[in-house]
Amino acid sequence: MQGRLSAWLVKHGLVHRSLGFDYQGIETLQIKPEDWHSIAVILYVYGYNYLRSQCAYDVAPGGLLASVYHLTRIEYDVDQPEEVCIKVFAPRRNPRIPSVFWVWKSADFQERESYDMLGISYDNHPRLKRILMPESWIGWPLRKDYIAPNFYEIQDAH
């Protein structure tokens, strides 16, 4: 079933894939990385003026990585704001997705955390660097194929 936003995007010739609705009835769309920044700007102009959250996850060991954006249309005198979930998938080998920092400033720390934990590079992010792990940390801890260092061996070496 196609949702309201998906129908609007189709009407305006904007490439995407409908992923249906989540358990709360929120429409979920897939956008290609190369189309994401343009569509993000269009969504902002269309009224999705609030980035409620951004997160990322590892779809499957050795598979794609996903960056997920929950957007909301905040309007006066509206009790139930419109929401949409956007998923942008990137290949594990070179995961690059355009940053939406310049569209929604609240993406700043959230994209940095996704970079830090999963290694997704957000192109044109002004301060893309580790936010939780030390700069010297090697690897991406939330990837399903991540092998954690054995801290007992490290301590024994000292």
Coordinates of N, CA and C in Angstrom, one line a residue:
M1 N 0.8 -1.2 0.0 CA 0.0 0.0 0.0 C 0.9 1.3 0.0
Q2 N 0.6 2.2 -0.9 CA 1.4 3.4 -1.0 C 0.8 4.4 -0.1
G3 N 1.7 5.1 0.6 CA 1.3 6.2 1.5 C 1.2 7.5 0.9
R4 N 0.7 8.5 1.6 CA 0.5 9.8 1.1 C 1.8 10.5 0.6
L5 N 2.9 10.4 1.3 CA 4.1 11.0 0.9 C 4.7 10.3 -0.4
S6 N 4.6 8.9 -0.4 CA 5.1 8.2 -1.5 C 4.3 8.6 -2.8
A7 N 3.0 8.8 -2.7 CA 2.2 9.2 -3.8 C 2.6 10.6 -4.3
W8 N 2.9 11.5 -3.3 CA 3.3 12.8 -3.7 C 4.7 12.8 -4.4
L9 N 5.6 11.9 -3.9 CA 6.9 11.8 -4.5 C 6.8 11.3 -6.0
V10 N 5.9 10.3 -6.1 CA 5.7 9.7 -7.5 C 5.1 10.8 -8.4
K11 N 4.1 11.5 -7.9 CA 3.5 12.6 -8.7 C 4.5 13.6 -9.2
H12 N 5.6 13.8 -8.4 CA 6.6 14.8 -8.8 C 7.9 14.1 -9.4
G13 N 7.8 12.9 -9.7 CA 8.9 12.2 -10.4 C 10.1 11.9 -9.5
L14 N 9.9 11.8 -8.2 CA 11.1 11.6 -7.3 C 11.2 10.1 -7.0
V15 N 12.4 9.6 -7.3 CA 12.7 8.2 -7.2 C 12.8 7.7 -5.7
H16 N 12.1 6.7 -5.4 CA 12.1 6.1 -4.1 C 11.5 4.8 -4.1
R17 N 11.5 4.1 -3.0 CA 10.8 2.8 -2.9 C 10.0 2.8 -1.6
S18 N 8.7 2.5 -1.7 CA 7.9 2.4 -0.5 C 8.2 1.1 0.2
L19 N 8.4 1.2 1.5 CA 8.6 0.0 2.4 C 7.4 -0.3 3.3
G20 N 6.3 0.4 3.0 CA 5.1 0.1 3.7 C 5.0 1.0 5.0
F21 N 4.4 0.5 6.0 CA 4.2 1.2 7.3 C 4.8 0.5 8.4
D22 N 5.3 1.2 9.5 CA 5.8 0.5 10.6 C 4.6 0.2 11.6
Y23 N 4.9 -0.4 12.7 CA 3.8 -0.8 13.7 C 3.0 0.3 14.2
Q24 N 3.5 1.6 14.1 CA 2.7 2.7 14.5 C 2.0 3.4 13.4
G25 N 2.1 2.8 12.2 CA 1.4 3.4 11.0 C 2.2 4.4 10.3
I26 N 3.5 4.6 10.6 CA 4.3 5.6 10.0 C 4.9 5.1 8.7
E27 N 4.7 5.9 7.7 CA 5.2 5.5 6.3 C 6.7 5.4 6.3
T28 N 7.2 4.4 5.7 CA 8.6 4.1 5.6 C 9.0 4.1 4.1
L29 N 10.0 4.9 3.8 CA 10.5 5.0 2.4 C 12.0 4.7 2.3
Q30 N 12.4 4.1 1.2 CA 13.8 3.9 0.9 C 14.3 4.9 -0.2
I31 N 15.4 5.5 0.1 CA 15.9 6.5 -0.8 C 17.3 6.1 -1.2
K32 N 17.7 6.2 -2.4 CA 19.1 5.8 -2.8 C 20.1 6.9 -2.3
P33 N 21.3 6.5 -1.9 CA 22.2 7.5 -1.4 C 22.4 8.7 -2.3
E34 N 22.5 8.4 -3.6 CA 22.8 9.5 -4.5 C 21.6 10.5 -4.7
D35 N 20.4 10.1 -4.3 CA 19.2 10.9 -4.3 C 18.9 11.6 -3.0
W36 N 19.5 11.1 -1.9 CA 19.1 11.5 -0.6 C 19.2 13.0 -0.3
H37 N 20.3 13.6 -0.6 CA 20.4 15.1 -0.3 C 19.3 15.9 -1.0
S38 N 19.1 15.7 -2.3 CA 18.1 16.4 -3.0 C 16.7 16.2 -2.4
I39 N 16.4 14.9 -2.1 CA 15.0 14.6 -1.6 C 14.9 15.2 -0.2
A40 N 16.0 15.2 0.6 CA 15.9 15.8 2.0 C 15.6 17.2 1.9
V41 N 16.2 18.0 1.0 CA 15.9 19.4 0.8 C 14.4 19.6 0.4
I42 N 13.9 18.7 -0.5 CA 12.5 18.8 -1.0 C 11.6 18.5 0.2
L43 N 11.9 17.5 1.0 CA 11.1 17.2 2.2 C 11.0 18.3 3.2
Y44 N 12.2 19.0 3.4 CA 12.2 20.1 4.3 C 11.3 21.2 3.8
V45 N 11.4 21.5 2.5 CA 10.6 22.6 1.9 C 9.1 22.2 1.9
Y46 N 8.8 20.9 1.8 CA 7.5 20.3 1.8 C 6.9 20.4 3.2
G47 N 7.7 20.6 4.2 CA 7.2 20.8 5.6 C 7.7 19.9 6.6
Y48 N 8.6 19.0 6.2 CA 9.2 18.1 7.2 C 10.4 18.9 7.9
N49 N 10.1 19.7 8.8 CA 11.0 20.7 9.3 C 11.7 20.2 10.6
Y50 N 11.5 19.0 11.0 CA 12.1 18.5 12.3 C 12.6 17.1 12.1
L51 N 13.9 16.9 12.3 CA 14.5 15.6 12.3 C 14.4 15.1 13.7
R52 N 13.5 14.2 14.0 CA 13.3 13.7 15.3 C 14.4 12.8 15.8
S53 N 14.9 12.0 14.8 CA 16.1 11.1 15.2 C 16.7 10.6 13.9
Q54 N 18.0 10.3 14.1 CA 18.7 9.6 13.0 C 19.5 8.5 13.7
C55 N 19.5 7.3 13.1 CA 20.3 6.2 13.7 C 20.8 5.4 12.5
A56 N 21.5 4.4 12.8 CA 22.0 3.5 11.8 C 22.1 2.1 12.3
Y57 N 22.1 1.1 11.4 CA 22.2 -0.3 11.8 C 22.8 -1.1 10.7
D58 N 23.4 -2.3 11.1 CA 24.0 -3.2 10.2 C 22.8 -4.2 9.9
V59 N 22.5 -4.2 8.6 CA 21.4 -5.1 8.1 C 21.7 -6.5 8.3
A60 N 22.9 -7.0 7.9 CA 23.2 -8.4 8.1 C 24.8 -8.5 8.0
P61 N 25.4 -9.5 8.6 CA 26.8 -9.7 8.5 C 27.3 -9.7 7.1
G62 N 28.2 -8.8 6.7 CA 28.7 -8.7 5.3 C 27.7 -8.1 4.4
G63 N 26.6 -7.6 4.9 CA 25.6 -7.0 4.0 C 25.6 -5.5 4.0
L64 N 24.5 -4.9 3.8 CA 24.3 -3.4 3.7 C 24.3 -2.8 5.1
L65 N 24.6 -1.5 5.1 CA 24.4 -0.7 6.3 C 23.3 0.3 6.0
A66 N 22.5 0.6 7.0 CA 21.3 1.5 6.9 C 21.4 2.7 7.8
S67 N 21.1 3.8 7.2 CA 21.0 5.1 7.9 C 19.5 5.4 7.9
V68 N 18.9 5.7 9.1 CA 17.5 5.8 9.2 C 17.2 7.2 9.8
Y69 N 16.2 7.9 9.2 CA 15.9 9.2 9.5 C 14.4 9.3 9.9
H70 N 14.0 9.8 11.0 CA 12.6 10.0 11.4 C 12.3 11.5 11.3
L71 N 11.4 11.8 10.4 CA 11.1 13.2 10.1 C 9.7 13.5 10.5
T72 N 9.5 14.8 11.0 CA 8.1 15.2 11.4 C 7.8 16.6 10.8
R73 N 6.5 16.7 10.5 CA 6.0 18.0 10.0 C 5.4 18.7 11.2
I74 N 6.1 19.7 11.8 CA 5.6 20.4 12.9 C 4.8 21.7 12.4
E75 N 3.5 21.7 12.7 CA 2.7 22.8 12.3 C 1.9 23.3 13.5
Y76 N 1.5 24.5 13.5 CA 0.7 25.1 14.6 C -0.7 24.5 14.4
D77 N -1.4 24.4 15.5 CA -2.8 23.9 15.6 C -3.0 22.5 15.0
V78 N -2.0 21.7 15.0 CA -2.1 20.3 14.5 C -1.8 19.4 15.7
D79 N -2.7 18.6 16.1 CA -2.5 17.7 17.2 C -1.7 16.5 16.9
Q80 N -1.9 16.0 15.7 CA -1.1 14.7 15.3 C -0.2 15.1 14.1
P81 N 1.0 15.5 14.4 CA 1.9 15.8 13.2 C 2.2 14.6 12.3
E82 N 2.4 14.9 11.1 CA 2.7 13.9 10.1 C 4.2 13.5 10.3
E83 N 4.4 12.2 10.2 CA 5.8 11.6 10.4 C 6.1 10.7 9.2
V84 N 7.4 10.6 8.9 CA 7.8 9.6 7.9 C 9.2 9.1 8.4
C85 N 9.5 7.9 8.0 CA 10.7 7.2 8.2 C 11.4 7.0 6.9
I86 N 12.7 7.5 6.8 CA 13.5 7.3 5.6 C 14.6 6.4 5.9
K87 N 14.8 5.4 5.0 CA 16.0 4.5 5.1 C 16.9 4.7 3.9
V88 N 18.1 4.9 4.1 CA 19.1 5.0 3.1 C 20.1 3.9 3.3
F89 N 20.2 3.0 2.3 CA 21.2 1.8 2.5 C 22.5 2.1 1.7
A90 N 23.6 1.7 2.3 CA 24.9 1.9 1.7 C 25.7 0.6 1.7
P91 N 26.5 0.4 0.8 CA 27.3 -0.8 0.8 C 28.4 -0.8 1.9
R92 N 28.6 -1.9 2.5 CA 29.5 -2.1 3.6 C 30.9 -1.7 3.3
R93 N 31.4 -2.0 2.1 CA 32.8 -1.8 1.7 C 33.1 -0.3 1.6
N94 N 32.2 0.6 1.2 CA 32.5 2.0 1.1 C 31.2 2.7 1.4
P95 N 30.7 2.7 2.7 CA 29.4 3.3 3.0 C 29.5 4.8 3.1
R96 N 28.9 5.4 2.0 CA 28.9 6.9 1.9 C 27.5 7.3 1.7
I97 N 27.0 8.3 2.5 CA 25.7 8.9 2.4 C 25.9 10.4 2.6
P98 N 25.2 11.2 1.8 CA 25.2 12.6 2.0 C 24.7 13.0 3.3
S99 N 25.4 13.9 4.0 CA 25.0 14.4 5.3 C 23.8 15.3 5.1
V100 N 22.9 15.3 6.0 CA 21.8 16.3 6.0 C 21.9 17.3 7.1
F101 N 23.2 17.5 7.6 CA 23.5 18.5 8.6 C 23.0 19.9 8.1
W102 N 23.2 20.2 6.9 CA 22.9 21.5 6.4 C 21.4 21.7 6.1
V103 N 20.6 20.6 6.2 CA 19.2 20.7 6.1 C 18.6 20.8 7.5
W104 N 19.0 19.8 8.4 CA 18.5 19.7 9.8 C 19.8 19.7 10.6
K105 N 20.0 20.8 11.4 CA 21.3 20.8 12.2 C 21.3 19.8 13.3
S106 N 20.1 19.2 13.7 CA 20.1 18.2 14.7 C 20.7 16.9 14.2
A107 N 21.1 16.8 12.9 CA 21.8 15.6 12.4 C 23.2 15.5 12.9
D108 N 23.7 16.6 13.4 CA 25.2 16.7 13.7 C 25.7 15.6 14.6
F109 N 25.3 15.5 15.8 CA 25.8 14.4 16.7 C 25.3 13.0 16.3
Q110 N 24.1 13.0 15.7 CA 23.5 11.7 15.4 C 24.3 11.0 14.2
E111 N 24.6 11.8 13.2 CA 25.4 11.3 12.1 C 26.8 10.9 12.6
R112 N 27.4 11.7 13.5 CA 28.7 11.4 14.0 C 28.7 10.1 14.8
E113 N 27.6 9.8 15.6 CA 27.5 8.5 16.3 C 27.4 7.4 15.3
S114 N 26.6 7.5 14.2 CA 26.5 6.5 13.2 C 27.8 6.2 12.6
Y115 N 28.6 7.3 12.3 CA 29.9 7.1 11.8 C 30.8 6.4 12.8
D116 N 30.8 6.8 14.0 CA 31.7 6.2 15.0 C 31.4 4.7 15.3
M117 N 30.1 4.3 15.3 CA 29.7 3.0 15.6 C 29.7 2.0 14.4
L118 N 29.4 2.6 13.2 CA 29.2 1.7 12.0 C 30.1 2.0 10.8
G119 N 30.8 3.2 10.9 CA 31.7 3.6 9.8 C 31.0 4.1 8.6
I120 N 29.8 4.6 8.7 CA 29.2 5.3 7.6 C 29.7 6.7 7.5
S121 N 30.3 7.0 6.3 CA 30.8 8.4 6.1 C 29.7 9.3 5.5
Y122 N 29.4 10.4 6.2 CA 28.4 11.3 5.8 C 29.1 12.5 5.1
D123 N 29.0 12.4 3.8 CA 29.7 13.4 2.9 C 29.2 14.8 3.2
N124 N 30.1 15.8 3.3 CA 29.9 17.2 3.6 C 29.4 17.5 5.0
H125 N 29.6 16.5 5.9 CA 29.4 16.8 7.4 C 30.5 17.7 7.8
P126 N 30.3 18.8 8.6 CA 31.4 19.7 8.9 C 32.3 19.2 10.0
R127 N 31.9 18.2 10.8 CA 32.8 17.7 11.9 C 32.7 16.2 12.0
L128 N 32.8 15.5 10.9 CA 32.7 14.0 11.0 C 33.9 13.4 11.6
K129 N 33.8 13.1 12.9 CA 34.9 12.4 13.6 C 34.2 11.6 14.7
R130 N 35.0 10.8 15.4 CA 34.5 9.9 16.5 C 33.9 10.8 17.6
I131 N 32.8 10.3 18.2 CA 32.1 11.1 19.2 C 32.0 10.3 20.5
L132 N 32.0 8.9 20.4 CA 31.9 8.1 21.6 C 33.2 7.3 21.9
M133 N 33.9 6.8 20.8 CA 35.1 6.1 21.0 C 36.3 7.0 20.9
P134 N 37.4 6.6 21.4 CA 38.6 7.4 21.3 C 39.1 7.5 19.8
E135 N 39.7 8.6 19.4 CA 40.1 8.7 18.0 C 41.0 7.6 17.6
S136 N 41.8 7.0 18.5 CA 42.7 5.9 18.2 C 42.0 4.5 18.0
W137 N 40.7 4.4 18.2 CA 40.0 3.2 18.1 C 40.0 2.7 16.7
I138 N 40.2 1.4 16.6 CA 40.2 0.8 15.2 C 38.9 -0.1 15.1
G139 N 38.2 0.2 14.0 CA 37.0 -0.6 13.6 C 35.8 0.1 14.0
W140 N 34.7 -0.6 13.8 CA 33.3 -0.1 13.9 C 32.5 -1.0 14.8
P141 N 32.4 -0.7 16.1 CA 31.9 -1.6 17.1 C 30.5 -2.2 16.9
L142 N 29.6 -1.5 16.2 CA 28.2 -2.0 16.1 C 28.0 -2.8 14.8
R143 N 29.1 -3.0 14.0 CA 29.0 -3.9 12.9 C 28.9 -5.4 13.3
K144 N 28.0 -6.1 12.7 CA 27.8 -7.5 13.1 C 29.1 -8.4 12.9
D145 N 30.0 -8.0 12.1 CA 31.2 -8.7 11.8 C 32.4 -8.2 12.6
Y146 N 32.2 -7.2 13.5 CA 33.2 -6.6 14.3 C 33.8 -7.6 15.3
I147 N 35.1 -7.7 15.4 CA 35.7 -8.6 16.4 C 36.4 -7.6 17.4
A148 N 35.9 -7.7 18.6 CA 36.4 -6.8 19.7 C 37.8 -7.2 20.1
P149 N 38.6 -6.3 20.4 CA 39.9 -6.6 20.9 C 39.8 -7.4 22.2
N150 N 40.7 -8.3 22.5 CA 40.8 -9.0 23.7 C 41.5 -8.1 24.7
F151 N 40.8 -7.4 25.6 CA 41.4 -6.5 26.6 C 42.3 -7.2 27.6
Y152 N 42.0 -8.5 27.9 CA 42.9 -9.2 28.8 C 44.3 -9.5 28.2
E153 N 44.3 -9.7 26.9 CA 45.7 -9.9 26.3 C 46.4 -8.6 26.3
I154 N 45.7 -7.5 26.1 CA 46.3 -6.1 26.0 C 46.9 -5.8 27.4
Q155 N 46.1 -6.1 28.5 CA 46.5 -5.8 29.8 C 47.8 -6.7 30.2
D156 N 47.7 -8.0 29.8 CA 48.8 -8.9 30.1 C 50.1 -8.5 29.4
A157 N 50.0 -7.8 28.3 CA 51.2 -7.3 27.6 C 51.9 -6.2 28.3
H158 N 51.2 -5.5 29.2 CA 51.9 -4.4 29.9 C 52.5 -4.9 31.2

